[in-house]
Each structure stands twice: as C-alpha cells, then as structure tokens.
Tab-separated table of C-alpha atoms and ligand atoms in Angstrom:
chain	number	residue	atom	x	y	z
Q	1	UNK	CA	132.744	131.401	141.105
Q	2	UNK	CA	135.278	133.929	140.086
Q	3	UNK	CA	136.310	134.604	136.536
Q	4	UNK	CA	139.253	136.792	135.764
Q	5	UNK	CA	138.872	138.970	132.715
Q	6	UNK	CA	142.551	138.586	131.864
Q	7	UNK	CA	142.069	134.846	131.799
Q	8	UNK	CA	139.096	134.957	129.452
Q	9	UNK	CA	141.175	137.018	127.054
Q	10	UNK	CA	144.148	134.661	127.314
Q	11	UNK	CA	142.054	131.590	126.689
Q	12	UNK	CA	140.097	132.910	123.773
Q	13	UNK	CA	143.275	134.035	122.026
Q	14	UNK	CA	145.032	130.682	122.175
Q	15	UNK	CA	142.120	128.317	122.096
Q	16	UNK	CA	140.006	126.709	119.414
Q	17	UNK	CA	137.354	126.052	122.020
Q	18	UNK	CA	134.817	128.793	122.307
Q	19	UNK	CA	133.868	129.441	125.883
Q	20	UNK	CA	131.867	132.471	126.761
Q	21	UNK	CA	131.528	132.791	130.490
Q	22	UNK	CA	130.913	136.489	130.782
Q	23	UNK	CA	128.682	137.219	133.726
Q	24	UNK	CA	126.590	139.421	131.461
Q	25	UNK	CA	125.270	136.192	129.977
Q	26	UNK	CA	122.817	133.926	131.689
Q	27	UNK	CA	124.445	130.954	130.061
Q	28	UNK	CA	127.834	129.457	129.216
Q	29	UNK	CA	128.415	128.708	125.565
Q	30	UNK	CA	130.780	125.810	124.900
Q	31	UNK	CA	131.403	124.733	121.316
Q	32	UNK	CA	128.029	126.068	120.246
Q	33	UNK	CA	126.110	124.420	123.067
Q	34	UNK	CA	124.532	126.661	125.659
Q	35	UNK	CA	124.405	125.737	129.370
Q	36	UNK	CA	122.258	127.918	131.583
Q	37	UNK	CA	124.044	129.237	134.659
Q	38	UNK	CA	122.686	128.856	138.158
Q	39	UNK	CA	123.811	128.759	141.764
Q	40	UNK	CA	125.764	125.536	141.034
Q	41	UNK	CA	127.900	127.029	138.240
Q	42	UNK	CA	131.524	126.802	139.403
Q	43	UNK	CA	133.584	125.532	136.429
Q	44	UNK	CA	136.091	128.266	135.571
Q	45	UNK	CA	137.087	129.044	132.003
Q	46	UNK	CA	140.683	127.947	132.656
Q	47	UNK	CA	139.448	124.431	133.474
Q	48	UNK	CA	136.996	124.335	130.565
Q	49	UNK	CA	139.876	125.247	128.249
Q	50	UNK	CA	141.699	122.077	129.336
Q	51	UNK	CA	138.874	119.898	128.048
Q	52	UNK	CA	140.246	120.251	124.527
Q	53	UNK	CA	143.817	119.152	125.260
Q	54	UNK	CA	143.016	115.417	125.024
Q	55	UNK	CA	146.403	114.200	126.239
Q	56	UNK	CA	145.170	110.607	126.123
Q	57	UNK	CA	144.705	110.887	122.353
Q	58	UNK	CA	148.315	111.892	121.708
Q	59	UNK	CA	150.352	108.770	120.902
Q	60	UNK	CA	153.708	110.248	121.913
Q	61	UNK	CA	152.570	111.952	125.117
Q	62	UNK	CA	153.320	109.933	128.312
Q	63	UNK	CA	149.570	109.662	129.014
Q	64	UNK	CA	148.900	108.415	125.460
Q	65	UNK	CA	151.877	106.016	125.636
Q	66	UNK	CA	150.637	104.543	128.929
Q	67	UNK	CA	147.129	104.237	127.536
Q	68	UNK	CA	148.439	102.176	124.596
Q	69	UNK	CA	150.531	100.019	126.914
Q	70	UNK	CA	147.417	99.203	128.939
Q	71	UNK	CA	145.341	98.622	125.807
Q	72	UNK	CA	147.998	96.249	124.475
Q	73	UNK	CA	148.015	94.365	127.782
Q	74	UNK	CA	144.237	93.954	127.557
Q	75	UNK	CA	144.112	93.248	123.847
Q	76	UNK	CA	140.956	91.163	123.775
Q	77	UNK	CA	138.984	94.076	125.253
Q	78	UNK	CA	137.308	96.650	123.026
Q	79	UNK	CA	139.236	99.942	123.232
Q	80	UNK	CA	137.086	103.051	123.570
Q	81	UNK	CA	137.550	106.795	124.002
Q	82	UNK	CA	134.941	108.633	126.024
Q	83	UNK	CA	132.967	111.462	124.449
Q	84	UNK	CA	132.884	115.015	125.859
Q	85	UNK	CA	133.657	115.392	129.575
Q	86	UNK	CA	130.425	117.361	129.990
Q	87	UNK	CA	127.935	114.881	131.445
Q	88	UNK	CA	124.690	115.000	133.364
Q	89	UNK	CA	124.812	114.700	137.140
Q	90	UNK	CA	122.503	111.719	136.588
Q	91	UNK	CA	125.198	109.881	134.587
Q	92	UNK	CA	128.001	110.803	136.968
Q	93	UNK	CA	126.162	110.018	140.209
Q	94	UNK	CA	122.502	108.900	140.208
Q	95	UNK	CA	122.731	106.154	137.620
Q	96	UNK	CA	125.506	104.668	139.778
Q	97	UNK	CA	123.436	105.057	142.960
Q	98	UNK	CA	125.596	107.610	144.725
Q	99	UNK	CA	123.722	108.639	147.883
Q	100	UNK	CA	122.283	112.173	147.927
Q	101	UNK	CA	124.782	113.256	150.596
Q	102	UNK	CA	127.898	111.740	148.988
Q	103	UNK	CA	130.780	114.264	149.362
Q	104	UNK	CA	131.699	113.843	145.674
Q	105	UNK	CA	128.503	115.705	144.800
Q	106	UNK	CA	129.498	118.836	146.703
Q	107	UNK	CA	130.387	122.069	144.985
Q	108	UNK	CA	133.718	122.032	146.779
Q	109	UNK	CA	134.700	118.714	145.156
Q	110	UNK	CA	133.262	118.846	141.627
Q	111	UNK	CA	132.922	121.239	138.700
Q	112	UNK	CA	129.376	122.081	137.679
Q	113	UNK	CA	128.129	123.946	134.617
Q	114	UNK	CA	124.778	124.065	136.352
Q	115	UNK	CA	122.689	122.008	138.736
Q	116	UNK	CA	122.211	119.129	136.303
Q	117	UNK	CA	125.365	119.304	134.155
Q	118	UNK	CA	128.958	118.850	135.216
Q	119	UNK	CA	132.459	117.795	134.221
Q	120	UNK	CA	132.684	114.046	134.846
Q	121	UNK	CA	134.616	113.170	137.998
Q	122	UNK	CA	135.296	109.590	136.899
Q	123	UNK	CA	135.096	107.325	133.863
Q	124	UNK	CA	132.413	105.240	135.589
Q	125	UNK	CA	129.977	107.917	134.365
Q	126	UNK	CA	130.038	106.073	131.008
Q	127	UNK	CA	129.659	102.519	132.290
Q	128	UNK	CA	125.920	102.160	131.692
Q	129	UNK	CA	126.114	103.711	128.225
Q	130	UNK	CA	128.844	101.310	127.126
Q	131	UNK	CA	126.978	98.317	128.575
Q	132	UNK	CA	123.806	99.484	126.801
Q	133	UNK	CA	125.638	98.959	123.504
Q	134	UNK	CA	126.020	95.305	124.440
Q	135	UNK	CA	129.803	95.389	124.784
Q	136	UNK	CA	131.027	92.625	127.138
Q	137	UNK	CA	134.742	93.374	127.457
Q	138	UNK	CA	135.941	96.918	127.108
Q	139	UNK	CA	138.331	99.605	128.334
Q	140	UNK	CA	137.552	103.275	127.978
Q	141	UNK	CA	139.901	106.226	128.435
Q	142	UNK	CA	138.977	109.777	129.403
Q	143	UNK	CA	139.971	113.004	131.092
Q	144	UNK	CA	138.231	113.509	134.461
Q	145	UNK	CA	137.869	116.618	136.619
Q	146	UNK	CA	137.979	117.128	140.395
Q	147	UNK	CA	138.537	120.154	142.607
Q	148	UNK	CA	141.501	119.383	144.799
Q	149	UNK	CA	144.537	120.605	146.696
Q	150	UNK	CA	147.680	121.925	144.973
Q	151	UNK	CA	150.818	119.843	145.145
Q	152	UNK	CA	153.080	117.774	142.904
Q	153	UNK	CA	150.593	114.904	142.578
Q	154	UNK	CA	147.232	116.734	142.376
Q	155	UNK	CA	145.857	118.573	139.384
Q	156	UNK	CA	142.200	119.444	138.680
Q	157	UNK	CA	142.258	117.301	135.540
Q	158	UNK	CA	143.631	113.801	135.286
Q	159	UNK	CA	143.024	110.665	133.243
Q	160	UNK	CA	141.327	107.409	134.037
Q	161	UNK	CA	140.750	104.119	132.286
Q	162	UNK	CA	137.609	102.194	133.042
Q	163	UNK	CA	137.588	98.495	132.270
Q	164	UNK	CA	134.817	95.935	132.460
Q	165	UNK	CA	134.129	92.315	131.701
Q	166	UNK	CA	130.768	90.534	131.864
Q	167	UNK	CA	129.498	87.048	131.067
Q	168	UNK	CA	126.012	85.815	130.260
Q	169	UNK	CA	124.809	84.463	133.594
Q	170	UNK	CA	121.698	82.747	132.231
Q	171	UNK	CA	123.669	79.967	130.611
Q	172	UNK	CA	124.536	76.947	132.732
Q	173	UNK	CA	128.071	77.182	131.443
Q	174	UNK	CA	128.953	80.543	132.924
Q	175	UNK	CA	131.198	78.974	135.553
Q	176	UNK	CA	132.956	76.916	132.909
Q	177	UNK	CA	133.450	79.975	130.724
Q	178	UNK	CA	135.049	81.948	133.564
Q	179	UNK	CA	137.153	78.986	134.658
Q	180	UNK	CA	138.550	78.599	131.152
Q	181	UNK	CA	139.671	82.211	131.178
Q	182	UNK	CA	141.095	81.805	134.679
Q	183	UNK	CA	143.199	78.982	133.408
Q	184	UNK	CA	144.798	81.263	130.801
Q	185	UNK	CA	145.373	83.981	133.386
Q	186	UNK	CA	147.005	81.463	135.728
Q	187	UNK	CA	149.349	80.391	132.947
Q	188	UNK	CA	150.346	84.000	132.229
Q	189	UNK	CA	150.826	84.790	135.925
Q	190	UNK	CA	153.095	81.765	136.328
Q	191	UNK	CA	155.709	83.705	134.356
Q	192	UNK	CA	155.606	86.744	136.622
Q	193	UNK	CA	157.469	87.616	139.787
Q	194	UNK	CA	154.723	89.191	141.846
Q	195	UNK	CA	153.888	88.778	145.529
Q	196	UNK	CA	150.213	89.374	146.224
Q	197	UNK	CA	149.119	90.333	149.703
Q	198	UNK	CA	145.364	89.857	149.918
Q	199	UNK	CA	143.801	90.991	153.158
Q	200	UNK	CA	140.260	90.735	151.787
Q	201	UNK	CA	137.830	88.045	152.924
Q	202	UNK	CA	135.542	86.087	150.599
Q	203	UNK	CA	131.913	87.026	151.182
Q	204	UNK	CA	132.958	89.399	153.968
Q	205	UNK	CA	129.798	90.471	155.875
Q	206	UNK	CA	130.962	94.088	155.502
Q	207	UNK	CA	131.641	93.686	151.780
Q	208	UNK	CA	129.376	90.798	150.842
Q	209	UNK	CA	128.586	88.972	147.633
Q	210	UNK	CA	125.253	90.001	146.123
Q	211	UNK	CA	122.273	87.974	147.263
Q	212	UNK	CA	120.939	87.820	143.713
Q	213	UNK	CA	124.120	86.117	142.508
Q	214	UNK	CA	125.169	82.524	143.129
Q	215	UNK	CA	128.182	82.682	145.523
Q	216	UNK	CA	130.203	80.348	143.248
Q	217	UNK	CA	129.759	82.810	140.388
Q	218	UNK	CA	130.669	85.815	142.595
Q	219	UNK	CA	133.780	83.986	143.789
Q	220	UNK	CA	134.902	83.251	140.230
Q	221	UNK	CA	134.262	86.829	139.076
Q	222	UNK	CA	136.330	88.186	141.984
Q	223	UNK	CA	139.126	85.763	141.140
Q	224	UNK	CA	139.060	86.772	137.467
Q	225	UNK	CA	139.065	90.456	138.383
Q	226	UNK	CA	142.011	90.127	140.751
Q	227	UNK	CA	144.085	87.974	138.408
Q	228	UNK	CA	143.428	90.247	135.425
Q	229	UNK	CA	144.549	93.278	137.400
Q	230	UNK	CA	147.562	91.567	139.019
Q	231	UNK	CA	148.757	90.730	135.535
Q	232	UNK	CA	148.041	94.211	134.173
Q	233	UNK	CA	149.859	95.956	137.024
Q	234	UNK	CA	152.806	93.591	136.645
Q	235	UNK	CA	152.985	94.301	132.904
Q	236	UNK	CA	153.130	98.022	133.677
Q	237	UNK	CA	155.495	98.081	136.626
Q	238	UNK	CA	158.003	95.689	135.082
Q	239	UNK	CA	159.023	98.742	133.046
Q	240	UNK	CA	159.953	100.591	136.243
Q	241	UNK	CA	161.336	97.878	138.505
Q	242	UNK	CA	163.859	95.147	137.820
Q	243	UNK	CA	161.362	92.366	138.518
Q	244	UNK	CA	163.922	89.645	137.864
Q	245	UNK	CA	165.903	90.850	140.859
Q	246	UNK	CA	163.016	91.868	143.111
Q	247	UNK	CA	159.392	90.725	143.054
Q	248	UNK	CA	156.674	93.314	142.582
Q	249	UNK	CA	154.468	93.555	145.664
Q	250	UNK	CA	150.770	94.294	145.311
Q	251	UNK	CA	148.058	94.423	147.964
Q	252	UNK	CA	144.281	93.987	147.795
Q	253	UNK	CA	142.075	95.783	150.322
Q	254	UNK	CA	138.308	96.032	150.842
Q	255	UNK	CA	136.573	99.162	149.553
Q	256	UNK	CA	133.133	100.602	148.925
Q	257	UNK	CA	131.610	101.882	145.676
Q	258	UNK	CA	127.834	102.243	145.307
Q	259	UNK	CA	127.634	100.380	141.984
Q	260	UNK	CA	129.884	97.424	142.800
Q	261	UNK	CA	129.651	94.745	145.467
Q	262	UNK	CA	131.959	93.410	146.709
Q	263	UNK	CA	134.386	96.288	146.055
Q	264	UNK	CA	138.159	96.446	146.342
Q	265	UNK	CA	141.202	98.636	145.887
Q	266	UNK	CA	144.566	97.573	144.539
Q	267	UNK	CA	147.840	99.057	145.741
Q	268	UNK	CA	151.443	98.551	144.692
Q	269	UNK	CA	154.524	98.871	146.906
Q	270	UNK	CA	156.612	101.605	145.391
Q	271	UNK	CA	159.696	103.091	147.082
Q	272	UNK	CA	158.577	101.745	150.447
Q	273	UNK	CA	155.037	103.156	150.270
Q	274	UNK	CA	151.736	101.589	149.234
Q	275	UNK	CA	150.516	103.479	146.183
Q	276	UNK	CA	146.777	103.290	145.495
Q	277	UNK	CA	146.233	102.401	141.849
Q	278	UNK	CA	142.595	101.601	141.272
Q	279	UNK	CA	139.122	100.901	142.576
Q	280	UNK	CA	137.068	97.977	141.333
Q	281	UNK	CA	134.444	95.397	142.140
Q	282	UNK	CA	131.713	93.062	140.986
Q	283	UNK	CA	129.078	95.026	139.046
Q	284	UNK	CA	125.862	95.475	141.014
Q	285	UNK	CA	123.143	93.562	139.162
Q	286	UNK	CA	120.852	96.589	139.600
Q	287	UNK	CA	123.302	98.747	137.658
Q	288	UNK	CA	123.615	96.150	134.901
Q	289	UNK	CA	119.808	95.853	134.748
Q	290	UNK	CA	119.567	99.612	134.306
Q	291	UNK	CA	121.869	99.217	131.300
Q	292	UNK	CA	119.733	96.426	129.870
Q	293	UNK	CA	122.353	93.827	130.863
Q	294	UNK	CA	120.550	92.206	133.805
Q	295	UNK	CA	121.210	88.761	132.359
Q	296	UNK	CA	124.965	89.293	132.612
Q	297	UNK	CA	127.365	89.366	135.555
Q	298	UNK	CA	130.903	90.617	135.805
Q	299	UNK	CA	133.342	93.186	137.124
Q	300	UNK	CA	134.554	96.761	136.508
Q	301	UNK	CA	137.618	98.783	137.488
Q	302	UNK	CA	138.760	102.411	137.254
Q	303	UNK	CA	142.464	103.193	137.100
Q	304	UNK	CA	144.197	106.587	137.356
Q	305	UNK	CA	146.883	107.151	134.726
Q	306	UNK	CA	148.965	110.061	136.073
Q	307	UNK	CA	150.186	108.286	139.189
Q	308	UNK	CA	151.432	105.334	137.158
Q	309	UNK	CA	152.910	107.540	134.430
Q	310	UNK	CA	154.831	109.541	137.056
Q	311	UNK	CA	156.469	106.287	138.210
Q	312	UNK	CA	157.126	104.774	134.766
Q	313	UNK	CA	158.476	107.939	133.160
Q	314	UNK	CA	160.057	109.405	136.327
Q	315	UNK	CA	157.973	112.583	136.044
Q	316	UNK	CA	158.331	114.494	139.326
Q	317	UNK	CA	155.465	116.993	139.034
Q	318	UNK	CA	151.956	116.403	137.679
Q	319	UNK	CA	151.904	119.880	136.046
Q	320	UNK	CA	154.532	118.657	133.569
Q	321	UNK	CA	151.931	116.526	131.757
Q	322	UNK	CA	150.273	119.790	130.682
Q	323	UNK	CA	153.489	121.440	129.527
Q	324	UNK	CA	153.587	122.510	125.898
Q	325	UNK	CA	157.341	123.044	126.105
Q	326	UNK	CA	159.207	121.128	123.399
Q	327	UNK	CA	161.876	120.233	125.967
Q	328	UNK	CA	159.228	118.107	127.669
Q	329	UNK	CA	157.196	116.831	124.707
Q	330	UNK	CA	160.134	115.918	122.464
Q	331	UNK	CA	161.504	113.481	125.063
Q	332	UNK	CA	158.777	110.891	124.477
Q	333	UNK	CA	158.117	108.527	121.625
Q	334	UNK	CA	155.034	106.506	120.842
Q	335	UNK	CA	155.233	102.954	122.203
Q	336	UNK	CA	158.291	103.633	124.361
Q	337	UNK	CA	158.735	104.026	128.121
Q	338	UNK	CA	161.693	106.339	128.650
Q	339	UNK	CA	162.880	108.220	131.729
Q	340	UNK	CA	162.197	111.931	131.762
Q	341	UNK	CA	165.393	114.000	131.885
Q	342	UNK	CA	164.690	117.226	133.816
Q	343	UNK	CA	165.723	120.113	131.605
Q	344	UNK	CA	166.102	122.406	134.577
Q	345	UNK	CA	164.768	123.012	138.015
Q	346	UNK	CA	164.110	126.700	138.346
Q	347	UNK	CA	164.284	128.242	141.814
Q	348	UNK	CA	161.054	128.546	143.794
Q	349	UNK	CA	159.630	131.846	145.085
Q	350	UNK	CA	157.962	131.223	148.407
Q	351	UNK	CA	155.323	133.684	149.613
Q	352	UNK	CA	152.983	133.536	152.571
Q	353	UNK	CA	149.516	134.947	152.976
Q	354	UNK	CA	147.966	135.283	156.466
Q	355	UNK	CA	144.451	136.363	157.156
Q	356	UNK	CA	141.627	136.493	159.649
Q	357	UNK	CA	138.661	134.433	158.529
Q	358	UNK	CA	135.287	136.054	158.931
Q	359	UNK	CA	133.223	133.154	157.693
Q	360	UNK	CA	134.051	129.509	157.031
Q	361	UNK	CA	135.317	128.605	153.582
Q	362	UNK	CA	136.399	125.441	151.841
Q	363	UNK	CA	140.123	125.119	151.127
Q	364	UNK	CA	139.372	123.926	147.579
Q	365	UNK	CA	137.842	127.357	146.884
Q	366	UNK	CA	141.069	128.976	148.002
Q	367	UNK	CA	143.147	126.626	145.834
Q	368	UNK	CA	140.970	127.417	142.858
Q	369	UNK	CA	141.526	131.144	143.219
Q	370	UNK	CA	145.254	130.582	143.496
Q	371	UNK	CA	145.193	128.440	140.349
Q	372	UNK	CA	143.034	130.937	138.487
Q	373	UNK	CA	145.412	133.797	139.274
Q	374	UNK	CA	148.613	131.961	138.588
Q	375	UNK	CA	147.765	129.144	136.185
Q	376	UNK	CA	150.450	126.458	136.460
Q	377	UNK	CA	152.994	128.687	138.176
Q	378	UNK	CA	152.124	127.431	141.649
Q	379	UNK	CA	153.856	124.222	142.649
Q	380	UNK	CA	152.266	123.759	146.064
Q	381	UNK	CA	150.106	125.423	148.680
Q	382	UNK	CA	150.345	124.443	152.301
Q	383	UNK	CA	148.568	125.643	155.437
Q	384	UNK	CA	151.424	126.484	157.799
Q	385	UNK	CA	149.533	128.152	160.622
Q	386	UNK	CA	146.010	127.832	161.952
Q	387	UNK	CA	145.027	129.354	165.272
Q	388	UNK	CA	142.166	130.918	167.168
Q	389	UNK	CA	143.083	134.042	169.097
Q	390	UNK	CA	142.528	133.199	172.794
Q	391	UNK	CA	140.924	136.548	173.629
Q	392	UNK	CA	139.071	137.667	170.537
Q	393	UNK	CA	138.276	134.097	169.373
Q	394	UNK	CA	139.135	135.245	165.867
Q	395	UNK	CA	140.399	132.577	163.519
Q	396	UNK	CA	143.679	133.122	161.683
Q	397	UNK	CA	145.139	131.096	158.830
Q	398	UNK	CA	148.447	131.279	157.033
Q	399	UNK	CA	149.138	129.583	153.714
Q	400	UNK	CA	152.540	129.170	152.102
Q	401	UNK	CA	152.469	129.393	148.318
Q	402	UNK	CA	155.399	128.024	146.379
Q	403	UNK	CA	155.587	129.754	142.981
Q	404	UNK	CA	157.771	127.943	140.489
Q	405	UNK	CA	157.618	127.644	136.731
Q	406	UNK	CA	158.364	124.367	134.993
Q	407	UNK	CA	159.657	126.102	131.917
Q	408	UNK	CA	161.409	129.326	132.874
Q	409	UNK	CA	162.996	131.318	135.653
Q	410	UNK	CA	160.264	133.158	137.513
Q	411	UNK	CA	161.570	136.507	138.745
Q	412	UNK	CA	160.738	137.714	142.213
Q	413	UNK	CA	158.857	140.619	140.628
Q	414	UNK	CA	156.680	138.275	138.590
Q	415	UNK	CA	155.995	136.204	141.697
Q	416	UNK	CA	155.139	139.366	143.608
Q	417	UNK	CA	152.633	140.367	140.918
Q	418	UNK	CA	151.032	136.937	140.999
Q	419	UNK	CA	150.921	137.013	144.783
Q	420	UNK	CA	149.344	140.470	144.804
Q	421	UNK	CA	146.606	139.251	142.488
Q	422	UNK	CA	146.085	136.142	144.632
Q	423	UNK	CA	145.675	138.328	147.724
Q	424	UNK	CA	143.332	140.749	146.003
Q	425	UNK	CA	141.128	137.956	144.716
Q	426	UNK	CA	140.928	135.978	147.944
Q	427	UNK	CA	140.072	139.206	149.770
Q	428	UNK	CA	137.194	139.769	147.377
Q	429	UNK	CA	135.994	136.177	147.342
Q	430	UNK	CA	136.020	135.444	151.068
Q	431	UNK	CA	135.609	138.830	152.655
Q	432	UNK	CA	138.716	138.255	154.747
Q	433	UNK	CA	141.109	140.584	156.475
Q	434	UNK	CA	144.754	140.188	155.488
Q	435	UNK	CA	147.130	140.214	158.487
P	501	LIG	N1	135.213	105.340	139.591
P	501	LIG	C1	135.941	104.895	140.766
P	501	LIG	C2	136.889	106.019	141.203
P	501	LIG	O1	137.125	106.945	140.468
P	501	LIG	C3	136.731	103.622	140.501
P	501	LIG	C4	135.866	102.414	140.184
P	501	LIG	C5	135.573	102.081	138.866
P	501	LIG	C6	135.377	101.635	141.215
P	501	LIG	C7	134.790	100.968	138.592
P	501	LIG	C8	134.594	100.524	140.940
P	501	LIG	C9	134.306	100.189	139.613
P	501	LIG	O2	137.414	105.995	142.305
C-alpha cells in the first residue's frame, strides 16, 4: 500500500477523524482504536477519511433522501443504521459462508486494515447480528467499501440497504401468516403499472429450495420476497418515469449468494438497458441457526443506493455525491426528489500513460494510485492499448486518464502536476518502465 505524505497532512487538517497511518508505526490508529498492520493492510488514509462522511445520515443529501423514501415504502420494517464500517473478516465473509477462494476476499477487491479486520464490502456483514437481536422485519443502511475501476458509476465507497423478513416456522400457521401478507401485497400491486418478466424457475435444480424447508413454505417466501421488491422498486421508479403512460419493466433472474438459497437478482429496464438493482434470496437455515433464529424462515435482500439515486435525481457522475460544494448540496431538500441541475461542466484534460510491465499487477492497484494522487479529480481511466512486442515479448500497456473537476476549471498545468505525480507513484509501486 502506498500512502502519500501530502495526503496524510490534508486529511488530518480537515478531518475530525484521527487516522495515523505513518509507516513508522506498526499499527493504524482510528478514533482511538489501534489496528496492527500486516501484509494485508491496504486501506489508504483517503478512504478511511470517507468513513466519517455518513451521507446516508444526512436528510437533505440525495442518498439520505432515497434512504427515507425506501424506509417510508417499507414502513412496517424496523429501520436501522449500521455501526462502524470496520468489521471482522469473519462477519463480512465467514459467517455468511463465503468460500475461502471467493474473489471478494482478495486484496485487489477489498480494503483490509489487517488480516482479520476490514472495511465491510456489503451490508450483509450485519445480518447475523441484527437477527441475533430477535428482529423479524428490518432494513439497515450503511456505507460499504470496494476496490474498483474508475468511471462515472464506480466509486470505492457506496451505500447499501439490507432488508430482511422472517416468520416463525415452528407454528402450523406459518403458511397462513405469509398468505395473509401476500394478500395485502397483491392489493397494493393491483394499483401499479409494472410488467414483471420472471425467467426464474421454481425449485430450479441449479438454484433449489432448501431440503430442510417444506417446499410450500419456500415457494411462499419467494413469492413474498418478489412481490415486496416489485412494489418497492415501483414506488421508487415512479418518481423517474411517467408510469401512467408507460409501464415499468422489471426482470427477475437466478443468482448465487452463499447465505441464501434460492437466490435472485432484480433488474429494471431503464433507458433501454437492464439495470441491476439488488441481490436477494431465501435465508439459508444454517445462517439463521448461527444467529439463534433456526426456528424462523424468511428472505433477505441487499440494494445499492447510488445507482438508483443517479436515476431519480439525474446525477450524471457518482463523484458528485461526495461533493461538498454548496452548488450541489443546496439543490436538494429532505423528502423531495428533484432533478439535479448541472452548475457547469468543466472541460476535461486527457492524459495518457504508457509503460512496459515487468511483473503482473492488478488494475485495481493502478486505479488506487491514481485516486490517491488525484483524489476526485479523475473522471475515468481506460486501458486504450495492450500489446506484447512480437520480438522482445515485452508487455506494454497504455491508460488514458481523464482529469476533470466537478467544481472548478482544472488548468492544464494542474493536470500536468497531477499526472506527473501519478507517473512517479506508479513507477515506484510497480517497478515499471515508462514509454
Ligand atoms: N450482499 C449482496 C451484495 O452485495 C446482496 C445480497 C443481500 C444478496 C442479501 C442476498 C441477500 O451483492
């Protein structure tokens, strides 16, 4: 991991959060808590600083507004806010039965404080803890962290809402209880204009019901899950589409998650493309047992907020959510969905970097260095050339970096300085030869 001294200084000046990542220390100190460093440590100070922004707790920020809209649509669910994003790898992965070789565990995909502590990659990390409290119907909101590419819809921090609903499966009346709720959902859906394409198959051998669960109960849980989410998505997207004139189209597809079975994904047709909204499924009984809820059965879902907020508020670039510019923040009002009015589109400064690679590296490591050097001044990074020299067999790569500020005009000189620091730092980090 690379830490820029300039960045440490910048963060500690403006931030209430105390992060001490100096390499002189064997540990990282965050808000008084010390985390020993090891070969897994890869969470940079710039990302740790974002843990205190809490956009989902701000009622007049688009993320906070969307959160409330979802909470109001699911008003008989308990509304929760997740604690600190620093969780154990056990909570994030093992408790949910992620296989040892799952790619999400890799250093190139996730941020680690050390081998056993990380920034949560999804809100599911809190599922067992919430179930342990005995809560049957709940939705929980949190910031989640993933190492990713750089473009207008990817940012290393985003927000998710986890929802769950379970019923006591030891009573004879469980089917009746679910059916009663289904009846209410049916009534509500009768007033909507939604076309549901469902390409999933009941008790699909590749995505089967759980053997420990009666198939009638599994079938009812799946039905309840799908109807609840069809209604929720309709209640959100009716703010973006004239649903009286044109029905909203949603699509259910089969999926896989280690702690749910069967598992599904829900997509919505938006501007001619299927947009993936959420993952969900019937809770694995094993997972519920681990949370002391083995006598209950039900479902869970995890929904990303940024993608939906970009549609509802017409926000063209995910970096804008993190803007502290009053021209962005003052446009939004608690409880209201309003269209973002771009205050300006400053010109981009496009710069390329080409190099010979001496040893393999993961692109996410490159993106991280670019982010670290330039903060939110990079709009996108794209690999535009990738070849192996026919004679020398040397591998060459060229990346195009688009520098553009959301809030001001970036001069060519400023972009050149940023680019020089990007080049210097990737040279150091990857031992590469610039072409
Ligand atoms: N946590 C999953 C994700 O981030 C979504 C999910 C939540 C899937 C709950 C199933 C149940 O992709």
